[in-house]
Amino acid sequence: MSGTSGDAWVEGPDGARYWGRFGAAGLLITSPEREVLLQHRVEWSHFGGTWGIPGGARHEHESAVDAAVREAGEEAGVPAGLVEVRFTSVLDLGYWSYTTVVATARRRFDPVIADPESLELRWTPIEAVAELPLHPRFAEAWPGLASQL
């Protein structure tokens, strides 16, 4: 771990809560077959029951890219050596930020549920992503992200 753990809630001025004292990051990774690795979130998690991308809280002094790759490895068994980062997209609320790290897998791999935060992990065709019940923030970001894939 780099620095102090960021595993804690941040509360915004409107009372909305966001995970990660130092912000958060997630990995939007595509396969060579033009699929996206999605995570079906467990019910007890924030916006449980929805689909999103593996990710979580950044640690103190940890880059968003490092956090996204670490979290994807911890949650979905994403092999760091297969990740080719393409670009990042940042949602910055002033007091909290979320960075989507968009990457391509050098080859398709079998994701592995590696912690209790996932009901399912699935490679989903890019065209089918919007048909799923998505995490609200991911749903907002998806059209812009999809247009760049």
Coordinates of N, CA and C in Angstrom, one line a residue:
M1 N 0.8 -1.2 0.0 CA 0.0 0.0 0.0 C 0.9 1.2 0.0
S2 N 0.5 2.2 -0.8 CA 1.2 3.5 -0.8 C 0.5 4.5 0.1
G3 N 1.1 4.9 1.1 CA 0.5 5.9 2.0 C -0.6 5.3 2.9
T4 N -1.3 6.2 3.5 CA -2.4 5.9 4.4 C -3.6 5.4 3.6
S5 N -4.3 4.4 4.1 CA -5.5 3.9 3.4 C -6.5 5.0 3.2
G6 N -7.2 5.0 2.1 CA -8.2 6.0 1.9 C -9.6 5.4 2.1
D7 N -9.7 4.2 2.7 CA -11.0 3.6 2.9 C -11.8 4.3 4.0
A8 N -12.6 5.2 3.5 CA -13.5 6.0 4.4 C -14.5 6.8 3.5
W9 N -15.6 7.2 4.1 CA -16.5 8.0 3.4 C -16.2 9.5 3.5
V10 N -16.5 10.2 2.4 CA -16.3 11.7 2.4 C -17.8 12.2 2.2
E11 N -18.1 13.2 3.0 CA -19.5 13.7 2.8 C -19.4 15.1 2.2
G12 N -20.2 15.3 1.2 CA -20.2 16.6 0.5 C -21.1 17.6 1.2
P13 N -21.1 18.8 0.7 CA -21.9 19.9 1.4 C -23.4 19.6 1.3
D14 N -23.8 18.8 0.3 CA -25.2 18.5 0.2 C -25.6 17.2 1.0
G15 N -24.6 16.6 1.7 CA -24.9 15.4 2.4 C -24.6 14.1 1.7
A16 N -24.3 14.2 0.4 CA -24.0 13.0 -0.5 C -22.7 12.4 0.0
R17 N -22.7 11.1 0.0 CA -21.5 10.4 0.5 C -20.8 9.8 -0.7
Y18 N -19.4 9.8 -0.6 CA -18.6 9.2 -1.6 C -17.5 8.5 -1.0
W19 N -17.1 7.3 -1.5 CA -16.1 6.4 -0.9 C -14.7 6.9 -1.4
G20 N -13.8 7.1 -0.4 CA -12.4 7.3 -0.6 C -12.0 8.7 -0.1
R21 N -11.2 8.7 1.0 CA -10.8 10.0 1.6 C -9.9 10.8 0.6
F22 N -9.2 10.1 -0.2 CA -8.3 10.7 -1.2 C -8.8 10.6 -2.6
G23 N -10.1 10.4 -2.7 CA -10.8 10.2 -4.0 C -10.8 8.7 -4.3
A24 N -11.3 8.4 -5.5 CA -11.4 7.0 -5.9 C -11.1 6.9 -7.4
A25 N -10.9 5.6 -7.8 CA -10.5 5.4 -9.2 C -11.1 4.0 -9.6
G26 N -11.4 3.9 -10.9 CA -11.9 2.6 -11.4 C -11.2 2.3 -12.7
L27 N -11.2 1.0 -13.1 CA -10.6 0.6 -14.3 C -11.7 0.2 -15.3
L28 N -11.8 0.9 -16.4 CA -12.7 0.5 -17.5 C -11.8 -0.1 -18.5
I29 N -11.8 -1.5 -18.5 CA -10.8 -2.2 -19.4 C -11.6 -2.9 -20.5
T30 N -11.1 -2.8 -21.7 CA -11.7 -3.5 -22.8 C -10.9 -4.6 -23.3
S31 N -11.5 -5.6 -23.9 CA -10.8 -6.8 -24.4 C -10.6 -6.5 -25.9
P32 N -9.7 -7.3 -26.5 CA -9.5 -7.2 -27.9 C -10.8 -7.5 -28.7
E33 N -11.7 -8.2 -28.1 CA -13.0 -8.5 -28.8 C -14.0 -7.4 -28.6
R34 N -13.6 -6.2 -28.1 CA -14.5 -5.0 -27.9 C -15.6 -5.3 -26.9
E35 N -15.1 -5.8 -25.8 CA -16.0 -6.1 -24.6 C -15.4 -5.2 -23.5
V36 N -16.3 -5.0 -22.5 CA -15.9 -4.2 -21.3 C -16.1 -5.1 -20.1
L37 N -15.1 -5.2 -19.2 CA -15.2 -5.9 -18.0 C -16.1 -5.2 -17.0
L38 N -17.2 -5.8 -16.6 CA -18.2 -5.1 -15.7 C -18.3 -6.0 -14.4
Q39 N -18.6 -5.3 -13.3 CA -18.8 -5.9 -12.0 C -20.2 -5.6 -11.5
H40 N -20.9 -6.7 -11.2 CA -22.2 -6.6 -10.6 C -22.0 -6.5 -9.1
R41 N -22.4 -5.4 -8.6 CA -22.1 -5.0 -7.2 C -23.0 -5.7 -6.2
V42 N -22.5 -6.2 -5.1 CA -23.3 -6.9 -4.1 C -24.3 -5.9 -3.5
E43 N -25.4 -6.4 -3.0 CA -26.5 -5.5 -2.5 C -26.1 -4.6 -1.3
W44 N -25.2 -5.0 -0.5 CA -24.8 -4.2 0.7 C -23.9 -3.1 0.3
S45 N -23.3 -3.1 -0.9 CA -22.4 -2.0 -1.3 C -23.2 -0.8 -1.7
H46 N -22.5 0.3 -1.8 CA -23.1 1.6 -2.3 C -23.7 1.4 -3.7
F47 N -24.9 1.7 -3.9 CA -25.7 1.4 -5.1 C -25.6 -0.1 -5.5
G48 N -25.7 -1.0 -4.5 CA -25.7 -2.4 -4.7 C -26.7 -2.9 -5.7
G49 N -26.4 -3.9 -6.3 CA -27.3 -4.5 -7.4 C -27.1 -3.9 -8.7
T50 N -26.3 -2.9 -8.8 CA -26.0 -2.2 -10.1 C -24.7 -2.8 -10.7
W51 N -24.5 -2.4 -12.0 CA -23.3 -2.8 -12.7 C -22.3 -1.6 -12.8
G52 N -21.1 -1.8 -12.6 CA -20.1 -0.8 -12.8 C -18.8 -1.4 -13.2
I53 N -17.7 -0.7 -12.8 CA -16.4 -1.2 -13.1 C -15.6 -1.4 -11.8
P54 N -14.7 -2.3 -11.8 CA -13.9 -2.5 -10.6 C -13.1 -1.2 -10.2
G55 N -13.1 -0.9 -8.9 CA -12.4 0.3 -8.5 C -12.7 0.5 -7.0
G56 N -12.1 1.6 -6.5 CA -12.3 1.9 -5.1 C -11.5 3.1 -4.7
A57 N -11.3 3.2 -3.4 CA -10.6 4.3 -2.8 C -9.1 4.3 -3.1
R58 N -8.7 5.5 -3.4 CA -7.2 5.8 -3.6 C -6.6 5.9 -2.2
H59 N -5.3 5.4 -2.1 CA -4.6 5.6 -0.9 C -3.9 7.0 -1.0
E60 N -3.4 7.5 0.2 CA -2.7 8.7 0.2 C -1.5 8.6 -0.7
H61 N -1.2 9.6 -1.5 CA -0.1 9.7 -2.4 C -0.1 8.6 -3.6
E62 N -1.2 7.9 -3.7 CA -1.3 6.9 -4.8 C -1.9 7.6 -6.0
S63 N -1.3 7.3 -7.2 CA -1.9 7.9 -8.4 C -3.2 7.2 -8.7
A64 N -4.0 7.9 -9.5 CA -5.3 7.3 -9.9 C -5.1 6.0 -10.7
V65 N -4.1 6.0 -11.6 CA -3.8 4.8 -12.4 C -3.4 3.7 -11.5
D66 N -2.5 3.9 -10.6 CA -2.1 2.8 -9.7 C -3.2 2.3 -8.9
A67 N -4.1 3.2 -8.4 CA -5.2 2.8 -7.6 C -6.2 2.0 -8.4
A68 N -6.5 2.4 -9.6 CA -7.5 1.7 -10.5 C -7.0 0.3 -10.8
V69 N -5.7 0.2 -11.1 CA -5.1 -1.1 -11.5 C -5.1 -2.0 -10.2
R70 N -4.7 -1.4 -9.1 CA -4.6 -2.2 -7.8 C -6.0 -2.7 -7.5
E71 N -7.0 -1.8 -7.5 CA -8.4 -2.2 -7.1 C -8.9 -3.3 -8.0
A72 N -8.7 -3.1 -9.3 CA -9.2 -4.1 -10.3 C -8.5 -5.5 -10.1
G73 N -7.3 -5.5 -9.7 CA -6.6 -6.7 -9.3 C -7.2 -7.4 -8.1
E74 N -7.5 -6.5 -7.1 CA -8.0 -7.0 -5.8 C -9.5 -7.5 -6.0
E75 N -10.3 -6.8 -6.8 CA -11.7 -7.2 -6.9 C -12.0 -8.2 -8.0
A76 N -11.2 -8.1 -9.1 CA -11.6 -8.9 -10.3 C -10.4 -9.8 -10.8
G77 N -9.3 -9.8 -10.2 CA -8.2 -10.6 -10.6 C -7.6 -10.1 -12.0
V78 N -7.7 -8.8 -12.2 CA -7.2 -8.2 -13.4 C -5.6 -8.3 -13.4
P79 N -5.0 -8.9 -14.3 CA -3.5 -9.0 -14.3 C -2.9 -7.7 -14.7
A80 N -2.2 -7.0 -13.8 CA -1.6 -5.7 -14.1 C -0.8 -5.7 -15.3
G81 N -0.1 -6.8 -15.6 CA 0.8 -6.8 -16.7 C 0.1 -6.8 -18.1
L82 N -1.2 -7.0 -18.1 CA -2.0 -7.0 -19.3 C -2.7 -5.7 -19.6
V83 N -2.5 -4.7 -18.7 CA -3.2 -3.4 -18.7 C -2.4 -2.4 -19.6
E84 N -3.0 -1.9 -20.6 CA -2.4 -0.8 -21.4 C -3.3 0.4 -21.3
V85 N -2.9 1.4 -20.5 CA -3.7 2.5 -20.2 C -3.8 3.4 -21.5
R86 N -5.0 3.8 -21.8 CA -5.2 4.7 -23.0 C -5.4 6.1 -22.6
F87 N -6.3 6.4 -21.6 CA -6.6 7.7 -21.1 C -7.3 7.7 -19.8
T88 N -7.5 8.8 -19.2 CA -8.3 8.9 -18.0 C -9.4 10.0 -18.1
S89 N -10.4 9.8 -17.3 CA -11.5 10.8 -17.3 C -11.8 11.1 -15.9
V90 N -11.8 12.4 -15.5 CA -12.0 12.7 -14.1 C -13.3 13.4 -13.8
L91 N -14.0 13.0 -12.8 CA -15.1 13.7 -12.2 C -14.6 14.4 -11.0
D92 N -14.5 15.7 -11.0 CA -13.9 16.4 -9.9 C -15.0 17.3 -9.2
L93 N -15.4 17.0 -8.0 CA -16.5 17.7 -7.3 C -15.9 18.8 -6.4
G94 N -14.6 19.0 -6.4 CA -13.9 20.0 -5.6 C -13.4 19.4 -4.3
Y95 N -14.3 18.6 -3.6 CA -13.9 18.0 -2.3 C -13.7 16.5 -2.5
W96 N -14.0 16.0 -3.6 CA -13.8 14.6 -3.9 C -13.7 14.4 -5.4
S97 N -12.9 13.4 -5.9 CA -12.8 13.1 -7.3 C -12.8 11.6 -7.6
Y98 N -13.3 11.3 -8.8 CA -13.3 9.9 -9.2 C -12.6 9.9 -10.6
T99 N -11.6 9.1 -10.8 CA -10.9 8.9 -12.0 C -11.2 7.6 -12.7
T100 N -11.8 7.7 -13.9 CA -12.0 6.4 -14.7 C -10.7 6.3 -15.5
V101 N -10.0 5.2 -15.3 CA -8.8 4.8 -16.1 C -9.3 3.9 -17.2
V102 N -9.2 4.4 -18.4 CA -9.6 3.6 -19.6 C -8.4 2.9 -20.1
A103 N -8.5 1.5 -20.3 CA -7.4 0.7 -20.7 C -7.9 -0.4 -21.6
T104 N -6.9 -1.0 -22.3 CA -7.1 -2.1 -23.1 C -6.3 -3.3 -22.5
A105 N -6.9 -4.5 -22.5 CA -6.2 -5.7 -22.1 C -5.4 -6.2 -23.3
R106 N -4.2 -6.5 -23.1 CA -3.3 -7.0 -24.2 C -3.9 -8.3 -24.7
R107 N -4.6 -9.1 -23.9 CA -5.3 -10.3 -24.3 C -6.5 -10.5 -23.3
R108 N -7.5 -11.1 -23.8 CA -8.7 -11.4 -22.9 C -8.2 -12.4 -21.8
F109 N -8.7 -12.2 -20.6 CA -8.4 -13.0 -19.5 C -9.7 -13.4 -18.8
D110 N -9.7 -14.4 -17.9 CA -10.8 -14.8 -17.2 C -10.8 -14.0 -15.9
P111 N -11.8 -13.1 -15.6 CA -11.9 -12.4 -14.4 C -12.2 -13.3 -13.2
V112 N -11.8 -13.0 -12.0 CA -12.0 -13.8 -10.9 C -12.5 -13.0 -9.7
I113 N -13.7 -13.4 -9.2 CA -14.2 -12.7 -8.0 C -13.2 -12.9 -6.9
A114 N -12.5 -11.9 -6.5 CA -11.4 -12.0 -5.5 C -11.7 -11.4 -4.2
D115 N -12.9 -10.8 -4.0 CA -13.3 -10.2 -2.7 C -14.8 -10.3 -2.6
P116 N -15.4 -9.9 -1.5 CA -16.9 -10.1 -1.3 C -17.7 -8.9 -2.0
E117 N -17.1 -8.1 -2.8 CA -17.9 -6.9 -3.3 C -18.6 -7.2 -4.6
S118 N -18.4 -8.4 -5.2 CA -19.0 -8.7 -6.5 C -19.9 -9.9 -6.4
L119 N -21.1 -9.7 -7.1 CA -22.0 -10.8 -7.3 C -21.5 -11.6 -8.6
E120 N -21.0 -10.8 -9.5 CA -20.6 -11.4 -10.8 C -19.7 -10.5 -11.5
L121 N -18.8 -11.0 -12.3 CA -17.9 -10.3 -13.2 C -18.2 -10.8 -14.6
R122 N -18.3 -9.9 -15.6 CA -18.6 -10.3 -16.9 C -18.0 -9.4 -18.0
W123 N -17.5 -10.0 -19.0 CA -17.1 -9.3 -20.2 C -18.4 -9.1 -21.0
T124 N -18.7 -7.8 -21.2 CA -20.0 -7.4 -21.9 C -19.7 -6.7 -23.2
P125 N -20.3 -7.0 -24.3 CA -20.1 -6.3 -25.5 C -20.4 -4.8 -25.3
I126 N -19.5 -3.9 -25.8 CA -19.7 -2.5 -25.6 C -21.1 -2.0 -26.0
E127 N -21.7 -2.6 -27.0 CA -23.0 -2.2 -27.4 C -24.1 -2.6 -26.4
A128 N -23.9 -3.5 -25.5 CA -24.9 -4.0 -24.6 C -24.8 -3.4 -23.2
V129 N -23.7 -2.6 -22.9 CA -23.5 -2.1 -21.6 C -24.7 -1.3 -21.1
A130 N -25.2 -0.4 -21.9 CA -26.3 0.5 -21.5 C -27.6 -0.2 -21.2
E131 N -27.7 -1.5 -21.6 CA -28.9 -2.2 -21.3 C -29.0 -2.7 -19.9
L132 N -27.9 -2.7 -19.2 CA -27.8 -3.2 -17.8 C -28.2 -2.1 -16.8
P133 N -28.7 -2.4 -15.6 CA -28.9 -1.4 -14.6 C -27.5 -1.0 -14.0
L134 N -27.1 0.2 -14.5 CA -25.7 0.7 -14.2 C -25.7 1.5 -12.9
H135 N -24.6 1.5 -12.2 CA -24.3 2.4 -11.1 C -24.6 3.8 -11.7
P136 N -25.4 4.7 -10.9 CA -25.8 6.0 -11.4 C -24.7 6.8 -12.0
R137 N -23.6 6.9 -11.4 CA -22.5 7.8 -11.9 C -21.9 7.2 -13.1
F138 N -21.8 5.8 -13.1 CA -21.2 5.2 -14.3 C -22.2 5.4 -15.5
A139 N -23.5 5.3 -15.2 CA -24.5 5.5 -16.3 C -24.4 6.9 -16.9
E140 N -24.1 7.9 -16.0 CA -23.9 9.3 -16.5 C -22.7 9.4 -17.4
A141 N -21.6 8.7 -17.0 CA -20.4 8.8 -17.7 C -20.3 8.0 -19.0
W142 N -21.1 6.9 -19.0 CA -21.0 5.9 -20.0 C -21.1 6.4 -21.5
P143 N -22.0 7.2 -21.8 CA -22.1 7.7 -23.2 C -20.8 8.4 -23.7
G144 N -20.3 9.2 -22.9 CA -19.0 9.9 -23.2 C -17.9 9.0 -23.3
L145 N -17.8 8.0 -22.4 CA -16.7 7.0 -22.4 C -16.8 6.1 -23.6
A146 N -18.0 5.6 -23.8 CA -18.3 4.7 -24.9 C -17.9 5.3 -26.3
S147 N -18.1 6.6 -26.4 CA -17.8 7.2 -27.7 C -16.3 7.3 -28.0
Q148 N -15.5 7.1 -26.9 CA -14.1 7.1 -27.1 C -13.4 5.8 -27.2
L149 N -14.2 4.7 -27.1 CA -13.7 3.3 -27.1 C -13.5 2.8 -28.5

